[in-house]
Amino acid sequence: MLLLSAAGAGGRVPARFQIDGGGGDSKHACSLLPRIIDSLSHVTAPLLELAAPDTGEAMASGGGGERKVVLITGCSSGIGLRIAVLLARDELQRYHVIATMRDLKKKDRLVEAAGDTFGKTLTLLPLDICSDDSVKKCIDSVKDRHIDVLINNAGVGLLGPVESISMNEMKKVFETNFFGTVRMIKEVMPDMKKRRGGHIIVMSSVMGLQGVVFNDVYTASKFAIEGFCESMAVQLLKFNVKLSLIEPGPVHTEFETKMMEEVSKMDFPGADPDTVRYFKDVYVPSSIDIFEAMGQTPDDIAKCTKKVIETSQPRFRNLTNNLYTPIVAMKYADETGGLSVQTFYHLLFNFGSLMHITMNILKCLTCSCLRRRTISPD
């Protein structure tokens, strides 16, 4: 088991219409199908237009030219730190950033990166998203509890054979990645609904869309938060509150380095020798290849997040890495799930050497601007 701090598509789901005529009259039902689909197209067309991203920028300041208040969780390093600094250094000074972290002793890196913005467009508050009292105290300390944009970035990763992971370790992941995020949303949502405005952003992952071997618990926590947000987004629209998911793939943070250091020291008790061997000798090398070929930087994710904030009609889902779009699309191309499961199985266990070669070719053929390409709201 490996427990690490971590910061962290497109594809249309195929629909199948199955009509039961009640008395088994399938021919009659089938004759109705074209008319039903035609009727649905008239209903969904205007909805799709409403859901389409708006290329215009939203005003990043409130009435009277006041800065938007942006509260970000998990700012001691990685993605959270880079988002906080990017917004605080906005040339037009449109944001007042409240950067938070559980342990203020880890503030030095953020303070150094913020430079002269610290104490001006960026302030720092302690926050433990796993504590009801800490969350309430933090939000209460904000003037009028007014938060325009909440960015839920804090999270933890859990990696390794599931047999070697205790239930308590699994619960810790869900307490942070799921319940911690829900706790933050619950605290700010009533005020946003009352004001009829606000934007909630959740740092999810491509693993919230596609399961990845040996990331079972982490993937489950991201699937959970994606489902929660998908449900909440519908309700929040009624109150003019936006909700957006940011879905990175591999990101070059301290996670990768720590993973390699820890894996070499672990025995993974409870897991059989074959599984441990597959993890150490097959998964880990493949994972490193993918990180090197397809990985983005925290700055890339920060820029993507800023674009989402500044779009007047932001997308609900924002996949940051275009190289992952085919992987996600493959999942939705087969409603049985067999295509993606079998494909990943063969890539990992039967064609590992081919995958290694492919990743190396990808590194050579794709320039850094493509590997690090972020989504654009337009």
PDB file of C-alpha atoms in Angstrom, residues 83-325:
ATOM      1  CA  ILE A  83      -3.513  28.032  -8.976  1.00  0.00           C
ATOM      2  CA  ALA A  84      -3.238  30.350  -5.969  1.00  0.00           C
ATOM      3  CA  VAL A  85      -0.145  32.108  -7.316  1.00  0.00           C
ATOM      4  CA  LEU A  86      -1.497  32.395 -10.874  1.00  0.00           C
ATOM      5  CA  LEU A  87      -4.728  34.047  -9.720  1.00  0.00           C
ATOM      6  CA  ALA A  88      -2.963  36.277  -7.198  1.00  0.00           C
ATOM      7  CA  ARG A  89      -0.611  37.494  -9.937  1.00  0.00           C
ATOM      8  CA  ASP A  90      -3.449  38.259 -12.363  1.00  0.00           C
ATOM      9  CA  GLU A  91      -2.398  41.353 -14.307  1.00  0.00           C
ATOM     10  CA  LEU A  92      -5.768  43.023 -13.831  1.00  0.00           C
ATOM     11  CA  GLN A  93      -5.825  42.122 -10.123  1.00  0.00           C
ATOM     12  CA  ARG A  94      -9.311  40.677 -10.468  1.00  0.00           C
ATOM     13  CA  TYR A  95      -8.976  38.158  -7.646  1.00  0.00           C
ATOM     14  CA  HIS A  96      -8.455  38.078  -3.930  1.00  0.00           C
ATOM     15  CA  VAL A  97      -7.106  34.602  -3.241  1.00  0.00           C
ATOM     16  CA  ILE A  98      -7.617  32.862   0.082  1.00  0.00           C
ATOM     17  CA  ALA A  99      -5.089  30.037   0.006  1.00  0.00           C
ATOM     18  CA  THR A 100      -5.623  27.360   2.630  1.00  0.00           C
ATOM     19  CA  MET A 101      -3.684  24.406   3.975  1.00  0.00           C
ATOM     20  CA  ARG A 102      -3.971  22.079   6.930  1.00  0.00           C
ATOM     21  CA  ASP A 103      -0.525  22.831   8.374  1.00  0.00           C
ATOM     22  CA  LEU A 104       0.640  26.450   8.159  1.00  0.00           C
ATOM     23  CA  LYS A 105       4.181  25.282   8.903  1.00  0.00           C
ATOM     24  CA  LYS A 106       4.257  24.265   5.240  1.00  0.00           C
ATOM     25  CA  LYS A 107       3.510  27.785   4.009  1.00  0.00           C
ATOM     26  CA  ASP A 108       7.072  28.790   3.052  1.00  0.00           C
ATOM     27  CA  ARG A 109       6.945  27.488  -0.509  1.00  0.00           C
ATOM     28  CA  LEU A 110       3.653  29.275  -1.188  1.00  0.00           C
ATOM     29  CA  VAL A 111       4.818  32.519   0.401  1.00  0.00           C
ATOM     30  CA  GLU A 112       8.002  32.464  -1.671  1.00  0.00           C
ATOM     31  CA  ALA A 113       6.121  31.761  -4.912  1.00  0.00           C
ATOM     32  CA  ALA A 114       3.525  34.448  -4.155  1.00  0.00           C
ATOM     33  CA  GLY A 115       6.208  37.092  -3.709  1.00  0.00           C
ATOM     34  CA  ASP A 116       4.868  40.616  -3.304  1.00  0.00           C
ATOM     35  CA  THR A 117       1.281  39.440  -3.800  1.00  0.00           C
ATOM     36  CA  PHE A 118       1.321  37.833  -0.347  1.00  0.00           C
ATOM     37  CA  GLY A 119      -0.711  39.969   2.014  1.00  0.00           C
ATOM     38  CA  LYS A 120      -2.192  41.916  -0.901  1.00  0.00           C
ATOM     39  CA  THR A 121      -4.048  39.767  -3.413  1.00  0.00           C
ATOM     40  CA  LEU A 122      -3.250  36.545  -1.547  1.00  0.00           C
ATOM     41  CA  THR A 123      -3.931  35.700   2.078  1.00  0.00           C
ATOM     42  CA  LEU A 124      -3.444  32.459   3.964  1.00  0.00           C
ATOM     43  CA  LEU A 125      -5.785  30.596   6.296  1.00  0.00           C
ATOM     44  CA  PRO A 126      -5.547  27.250   8.106  1.00  0.00           C
ATOM     45  CA  LEU A 127      -8.081  24.654   6.986  1.00  0.00           C
ATOM     46  CA  ASP A 128      -8.557  20.951   7.556  1.00  0.00           C
ATOM     47  CA  ILE A 129     -11.273  19.801   5.176  1.00  0.00           C
ATOM     48  CA  CYS A 130     -11.735  16.646   7.268  1.00  0.00           C
ATOM     49  CA  SER A 131     -12.939  18.692  10.252  1.00  0.00           C
ATOM     50  CA  ASP A 132     -16.412  20.228  10.471  1.00  0.00           C
ATOM     51  CA  ASP A 133     -15.196  22.801  12.996  1.00  0.00           C
ATOM     52  CA  SER A 134     -12.172  23.790  10.910  1.00  0.00           C
ATOM     53  CA  VAL A 135     -14.262  24.241   7.770  1.00  0.00           C
ATOM     54  CA  LYS A 136     -16.873  26.377   9.540  1.00  0.00           C
ATOM     55  CA  LYS A 137     -14.238  28.472  11.298  1.00  0.00           C
ATOM     56  CA  CYS A 138     -12.431  29.120   8.025  1.00  0.00           C
ATOM     57  CA  ILE A 139     -15.542  30.189   6.114  1.00  0.00           C
ATOM     58  CA  ASP A 140     -16.808  32.274   9.047  1.00  0.00           C
ATOM     59  CA  SER A 141     -13.512  34.189   9.047  1.00  0.00           C
ATOM     60  CA  VAL A 142     -14.152  35.394   5.492  1.00  0.00           C
ATOM     61  CA  LYS A 143     -15.901  38.767   5.376  1.00  0.00           C
ATOM     62  CA  ASP A 144     -19.666  38.219   5.144  1.00  0.00           C
ATOM     63  CA  ARG A 145     -18.860  34.570   4.325  1.00  0.00           C
ATOM     64  CA  HIS A 146     -18.709  35.824   0.745  1.00  0.00           C
ATOM     65  CA  ILE A 147     -16.862  33.430  -1.547  1.00  0.00           C
ATOM     66  CA  ASP A 148     -17.285  33.851  -5.286  1.00  0.00           C
ATOM     67  CA  VAL A 149     -15.242  30.836  -6.356  1.00  0.00           C
ATOM     68  CA  LEU A 150     -14.500  27.718  -4.307  1.00  0.00           C
ATOM     69  CA  ILE A 151     -11.727  25.507  -5.684  1.00  0.00           C
ATOM     70  CA  ASN A 152     -11.671  22.085  -4.046  1.00  0.00           C
ATOM     71  CA  ASN A 153      -8.134  20.925  -4.689  1.00  0.00           C
ATOM     72  CA  ALA A 154      -7.006  19.104  -1.534  1.00  0.00           C
ATOM     73  CA  GLY A 155      -6.737  15.362  -1.961  1.00  0.00           C
ATOM     74  CA  VAL A 156      -4.749  12.229  -1.230  1.00  0.00           C
ATOM     75  CA  GLY A 157      -3.728   9.283  -3.373  1.00  0.00           C
ATOM     76  CA  LEU A 158      -3.677   5.605  -2.498  1.00  0.00           C
ATOM     77  CA  LEU A 159      -1.718   3.172  -4.619  1.00  0.00           C
ATOM     78  CA  GLY A 160      -1.002  -0.544  -4.390  1.00  0.00           C
ATOM     79  CA  PRO A 161      -2.592  -4.015  -4.314  1.00  0.00           C
ATOM     80  CA  VAL A 162      -5.950  -3.705  -2.578  1.00  0.00           C
ATOM     81  CA  GLU A 163      -5.275  -6.810  -0.442  1.00  0.00           C
ATOM     82  CA  SER A 164      -2.489  -4.911   1.303  1.00  0.00           C
ATOM     83  CA  ILE A 165      -4.583  -1.836   2.095  1.00  0.00           C
ATOM     84  CA  SER A 166      -6.418  -1.643   5.404  1.00  0.00           C
ATOM     85  CA  MET A 167     -10.011  -0.464   5.609  1.00  0.00           C
ATOM     86  CA  ASN A 168      -8.887   2.492   7.741  1.00  0.00           C
ATOM     87  CA  GLU A 169      -6.512   3.611   4.998  1.00  0.00           C
ATOM     88  CA  MET A 170      -9.308   3.376   2.458  1.00  0.00           C
ATOM     89  CA  LYS A 171     -11.607   5.408   4.702  1.00  0.00           C
ATOM     90  CA  LYS A 172      -8.960   8.135   5.005  1.00  0.00           C
ATOM     91  CA  VAL A 173      -8.920   8.520   1.237  1.00  0.00           C
ATOM     92  CA  PHE A 174     -12.696   8.885   1.082  1.00  0.00           C
ATOM     93  CA  GLU A 175     -12.692  11.214   4.088  1.00  0.00           C
ATOM     94  CA  THR A 176     -10.465  13.634   2.184  1.00  0.00           C
ATOM     95  CA  ASN A 177     -11.298  13.146  -1.490  1.00  0.00           C
ATOM     96  CA  PHE A 178     -15.046  12.710  -1.113  1.00  0.00           C
ATOM     97  CA  PHE A 179     -16.349  13.800   2.281  1.00  0.00           C
ATOM     98  CA  GLY A 180     -13.834  16.651   2.572  1.00  0.00           C
ATOM     99  CA  THR A 181     -14.977  18.086  -0.740  1.00  0.00           C
ATOM    100  CA  VAL A 182     -18.640  17.584   0.160  1.00  0.00           C
ATOM    101  CA  ARG A 183     -18.014  19.283   3.508  1.00  0.00           C
ATOM    102  CA  MET A 184     -16.636  22.368   1.755  1.00  0.00           C
ATOM    103  CA  ILE A 185     -19.474  22.504  -0.760  1.00  0.00           C
ATOM    104  CA  LYS A 186     -22.095  22.175   1.980  1.00  0.00           C
ATOM    105  CA  GLU A 187     -20.559  25.097   3.868  1.00  0.00           C
ATOM    106  CA  VAL A 188     -20.416  27.587   0.987  1.00  0.00           C
ATOM    107  CA  MET A 189     -23.417  26.458  -1.044  1.00  0.00           C
ATOM    108  CA  PRO A 190     -26.196  28.048   1.072  1.00  0.00           C
ATOM    109  CA  ASP A 191     -24.612  31.509   0.796  1.00  0.00           C
ATOM    110  CA  MET A 192     -24.065  31.125  -2.945  1.00  0.00           C
ATOM    111  CA  LYS A 193     -27.664  30.010  -3.453  1.00  0.00           C
ATOM    112  CA  LYS A 194     -28.905  32.928  -1.384  1.00  0.00           C
ATOM    113  CA  ARG A 195     -26.872  35.371  -3.506  1.00  0.00           C
ATOM    114  CA  ARG A 196     -27.934  33.584  -6.705  1.00  0.00           C
ATOM    115  CA  GLY A 197     -24.321  33.393  -7.830  1.00  0.00           C
ATOM    116  CA  GLY A 198     -21.024  31.598  -7.390  1.00  0.00           C
ATOM    117  CA  HIS A 199     -18.770  28.986  -8.943  1.00  0.00           C
ATOM    118  CA  ILE A 200     -17.727  25.692  -7.362  1.00  0.00           C
ATOM    119  CA  ILE A 201     -14.743  23.965  -8.958  1.00  0.00           C
ATOM    120  CA  VAL A 202     -13.693  20.436  -8.040  1.00  0.00           C
ATOM    121  CA  MET A 203     -10.288  19.007  -8.912  1.00  0.00           C
ATOM    122  CA  SER A 204     -11.246  15.535 -10.051  1.00  0.00           C
ATOM    123  CA  SER A 205      -9.183  13.258 -12.294  1.00  0.00           C
ATOM    124  CA  VAL A 206      -9.360  11.250 -15.478  1.00  0.00           C
ATOM    125  CA  MET A 207      -9.568   8.382 -12.967  1.00  0.00           C
ATOM    126  CA  GLY A 208     -13.022   9.674 -12.124  1.00  0.00           C
ATOM    127  CA  LEU A 209     -13.980   8.629 -15.649  1.00  0.00           C
ATOM    128  CA  GLN A 210     -11.828   5.562 -16.259  1.00  0.00           C
ATOM    129  CA  GLY A 211     -10.637   3.068 -13.659  1.00  0.00           C
ATOM    130  CA  VAL A 212      -6.892   2.408 -13.492  1.00  0.00           C
ATOM    131  CA  VAL A 213      -5.380  -0.814 -12.170  1.00  0.00           C
ATOM    132  CA  PHE A 214      -3.779  -0.649  -8.693  1.00  0.00           C
ATOM    133  CA  ASN A 215      -5.447   2.737  -8.125  1.00  0.00           C
ATOM    134  CA  ASP A 216      -8.674   1.050  -7.050  1.00  0.00           C
ATOM    135  CA  VAL A 217      -9.515   3.096  -3.954  1.00  0.00           C
ATOM    136  CA  TYR A 218      -8.346   6.436  -5.337  1.00  0.00           C
ATOM    137  CA  THR A 219     -10.353   5.805  -8.495  1.00  0.00           C
ATOM    138  CA  ALA A 220     -13.421   4.933  -6.435  1.00  0.00           C
ATOM    139  CA  SER A 221     -13.146   8.202  -4.495  1.00  0.00           C
ATOM    140  CA  LYS A 222     -13.002  10.180  -7.736  1.00  0.00           C
ATOM    141  CA  PHE A 223     -15.941   8.279  -9.244  1.00  0.00           C
ATOM    142  CA  ALA A 224     -17.884   9.118  -6.088  1.00  0.00           C
ATOM    143  CA  ILE A 225     -17.187  12.842  -6.256  1.00  0.00           C
ATOM    144  CA  GLU A 226     -18.002  12.922  -9.976  1.00  0.00           C
ATOM    145  CA  GLY A 227     -21.398  11.362  -9.315  1.00  0.00           C
ATOM    146  CA  PHE A 228     -22.060  13.752  -6.453  1.00  0.00           C
ATOM    147  CA  CYS A 229     -21.162  16.778  -8.563  1.00  0.00           C
ATOM    148  CA  GLU A 230     -23.171  15.596 -11.554  1.00  0.00           C
ATOM    149  CA  SER A 231     -26.234  15.412  -9.329  1.00  0.00           C
ATOM    150  CA  MET A 232     -25.541  18.739  -7.607  1.00  0.00           C
ATOM    151  CA  ALA A 233     -24.935  20.617 -10.856  1.00  0.00           C
ATOM    152  CA  VAL A 234     -28.574  20.235 -11.874  1.00  0.00           C
ATOM    153  CA  GLN A 235     -29.906  21.728  -8.643  1.00  0.00           C
ATOM    154  CA  LEU A 236     -27.344  24.535  -8.543  1.00  0.00           C
ATOM    155  CA  LEU A 237     -28.263  25.745 -12.032  1.00  0.00           C
ATOM    156  CA  LYS A 238     -31.640  26.793 -10.639  1.00  0.00           C
ATOM    157  CA  PHE A 239     -29.796  29.173  -8.309  1.00  0.00           C
ATOM    158  CA  ASN A 240     -27.334  30.459 -10.929  1.00  0.00           C
ATOM    159  CA  VAL A 241     -24.450  28.665  -9.210  1.00  0.00           C
ATOM    160  CA  LYS A 242     -21.973  26.993 -11.556  1.00  0.00           C
ATOM    161  CA  LEU A 243     -20.198  23.717 -10.864  1.00  0.00           C
ATOM    162  CA  SER A 244     -17.184  22.538 -12.861  1.00  0.00           C
ATOM    163  CA  LEU A 245     -14.967  19.459 -12.723  1.00  0.00           C
ATOM    164  CA  ILE A 246     -11.296  19.691 -13.700  1.00  0.00           C
ATOM    165  CA  GLU A 247     -10.059  16.273 -14.855  1.00  0.00           C
ATOM    166  CA  PRO A 248      -6.272  16.030 -15.241  1.00  0.00           C
ATOM    167  CA  GLY A 249      -4.401  12.941 -16.314  1.00  0.00           C
ATOM    168  CA  PRO A 250      -0.838  12.421 -15.034  1.00  0.00           C
ATOM    169  CA  VAL A 251       0.639  15.542 -13.443  1.00  0.00           C
ATOM    170  CA  HIS A 252       4.309  15.979 -12.594  1.00  0.00           C
ATOM    171  CA  THR A 253       4.206  16.674  -8.856  1.00  0.00           C
ATOM    172  CA  GLU A 254       6.025  15.245  -5.850  1.00  0.00           C
ATOM    173  CA  PHE A 255       3.694  12.240  -6.128  1.00  0.00           C
ATOM    174  CA  GLU A 256       5.780  10.463  -8.761  1.00  0.00           C
ATOM    175  CA  THR A 257       9.073  10.837  -6.880  1.00  0.00           C
ATOM    176  CA  LYS A 258       7.594   9.733  -3.583  1.00  0.00           C
ATOM    177  CA  MET A 259       5.936   6.774  -5.251  1.00  0.00           C
ATOM    178  CA  MET A 260       9.213   5.410  -6.577  1.00  0.00           C
ATOM    179  CA  GLU A 261      10.945   5.915  -3.245  1.00  0.00           C
ATOM    180  CA  GLU A 262       8.235   4.178  -1.248  1.00  0.00           C
ATOM    181  CA  VAL A 263       7.502   1.283  -3.603  1.00  0.00           C
ATOM    182  CA  SER A 264      11.061  -0.016  -3.398  1.00  0.00           C
ATOM    183  CA  LYS A 265      10.766  -0.272   0.394  1.00  0.00           C
ATOM    184  CA  MET A 266       7.397  -1.986   0.638  1.00  0.00           C
ATOM    185  CA  ASP A 267       6.518  -5.661   0.909  1.00  0.00           C
ATOM    186  CA  PHE A 268       2.732  -5.224   0.539  1.00  0.00           C
ATOM    187  CA  PRO A 269       1.702  -7.780   3.184  1.00  0.00           C
ATOM    188  CA  GLY A 270      -1.524  -9.576   2.351  1.00  0.00           C
ATOM    189  CA  ALA A 271      -0.928  -9.540  -1.389  1.00  0.00           C
ATOM    190  CA  ASP A 272       0.228 -12.695  -3.172  1.00  0.00           C
ATOM    191  CA  PRO A 273       3.715 -12.739  -4.750  1.00  0.00           C
ATOM    192  CA  ASP A 274       2.408 -12.664  -8.323  1.00  0.00           C
ATOM    193  CA  THR A 275       0.326  -9.553  -7.680  1.00  0.00           C
ATOM    194  CA  VAL A 276       3.244  -7.784  -5.989  1.00  0.00           C
ATOM    195  CA  ARG A 277       5.452  -8.692  -8.942  1.00  0.00           C
ATOM    196  CA  TYR A 278       2.881  -7.382 -11.432  1.00  0.00           C
ATOM    197  CA  PHE A 279       2.659  -4.158  -9.457  1.00  0.00           C
ATOM    198  CA  LYS A 280       6.393  -3.534  -9.104  1.00  0.00           C
ATOM    199  CA  ASP A 281       7.643  -4.967 -12.387  1.00  0.00           C
ATOM    200  CA  VAL A 282       4.765  -4.212 -14.746  1.00  0.00           C
ATOM    201  CA  TYR A 283       2.541  -1.417 -13.441  1.00  0.00           C
ATOM    202  CA  VAL A 284       5.193   0.900 -11.997  1.00  0.00           C
ATOM    203  CA  PRO A 285       7.437   0.971 -15.110  1.00  0.00           C
ATOM    204  CA  SER A 286       4.380   1.480 -17.336  1.00  0.00           C
ATOM    205  CA  SER A 287       3.163   4.258 -15.070  1.00  0.00           C
ATOM    206  CA  ILE A 288       6.516   6.026 -15.309  1.00  0.00           C
ATOM    207  CA  ASP A 289       6.419   5.774 -19.108  1.00  0.00           C
ATOM    208  CA  ILE A 290       2.938   7.313 -19.161  1.00  0.00           C
ATOM    209  CA  PHE A 291       3.957  10.130 -16.819  1.00  0.00           C
ATOM    210  CA  GLU A 292       6.963  10.971 -18.984  1.00  0.00           C
ATOM    211  CA  ALA A 293       5.059  10.791 -22.273  1.00  0.00           C
ATOM    212  CA  MET A 294       1.704  12.291 -21.317  1.00  0.00           C
ATOM    213  CA  GLY A 295       2.272  14.166 -18.076  1.00  0.00           C
ATOM    214  CA  GLN A 296       1.379  17.804 -17.563  1.00  0.00           C
ATOM    215  CA  THR A 297       2.700  20.266 -15.004  1.00  0.00           C
ATOM    216  CA  PRO A 298       0.842  21.932 -12.119  1.00  0.00           C
ATOM    217  CA  ASP A 299       1.139  25.190 -14.074  1.00  0.00           C
ATOM    218  CA  ASP A 300      -0.744  23.611 -16.980  1.00  0.00           C
ATOM    219  CA  ILE A 301      -3.610  22.624 -14.698  1.00  0.00           C
ATOM    220  CA  ALA A 302      -3.595  26.059 -13.069  1.00  0.00           C
ATOM    221  CA  LYS A 303      -3.938  27.773 -16.453  1.00  0.00           C
ATOM    222  CA  CYS A 304      -6.797  25.461 -17.380  1.00  0.00           C
ATOM    223  CA  THR A 305      -8.558  26.224 -14.102  1.00  0.00           C
ATOM    224  CA  LYS A 306      -8.174  29.975 -14.631  1.00  0.00           C
ATOM    225  CA  LYS A 307      -9.752  29.651 -18.085  1.00  0.00           C
ATOM    226  CA  VAL A 308     -12.703  27.804 -16.591  1.00  0.00           C
ATOM    227  CA  ILE A 309     -13.162  30.537 -13.969  1.00  0.00           C
ATOM    228  CA  GLU A 310     -13.105  33.276 -16.600  1.00  0.00           C
ATOM    229  CA  THR A 311     -15.586  31.640 -18.969  1.00  0.00           C
ATOM    230  CA  SER A 312     -19.114  32.964 -18.561  1.00  0.00           C
ATOM    231  CA  GLN A 313     -20.668  29.559 -19.305  1.00  0.00           C
ATOM    232  CA  PRO A 314     -18.035  27.022 -18.233  1.00  0.00           C
ATOM    233  CA  ARG A 315     -18.251  23.372 -19.135  1.00  0.00           C
ATOM    234  CA  PHE A 316     -19.240  20.922 -16.431  1.00  0.00           C
ATOM    235  CA  ARG A 317     -16.426  18.505 -17.317  1.00  0.00           C
ATOM    236  CA  ASN A 318     -13.006  19.798 -18.360  1.00  0.00           C
ATOM    237  CA  LEU A 319     -10.492  17.172 -19.448  1.00  0.00           C
ATOM    238  CA  THR A 320      -7.133  18.961 -19.371  1.00  0.00           C
ATOM    239  CA  ASN A 321      -5.119  16.550 -21.506  1.00  0.00           C
ATOM    240  CA  ASN A 322      -6.279  15.946 -25.083  1.00  0.00           C
ATOM    241  CA  LEU A 323      -4.160  12.797 -25.280  1.00  0.00           C
ATOM    242  CA  TYR A 324      -6.584  11.129 -22.872  1.00  0.00           C
ATOM    243  CA  THR A 325      -9.709  11.856 -24.907  1.00  0.00           C
TER     244      THR A 325
END
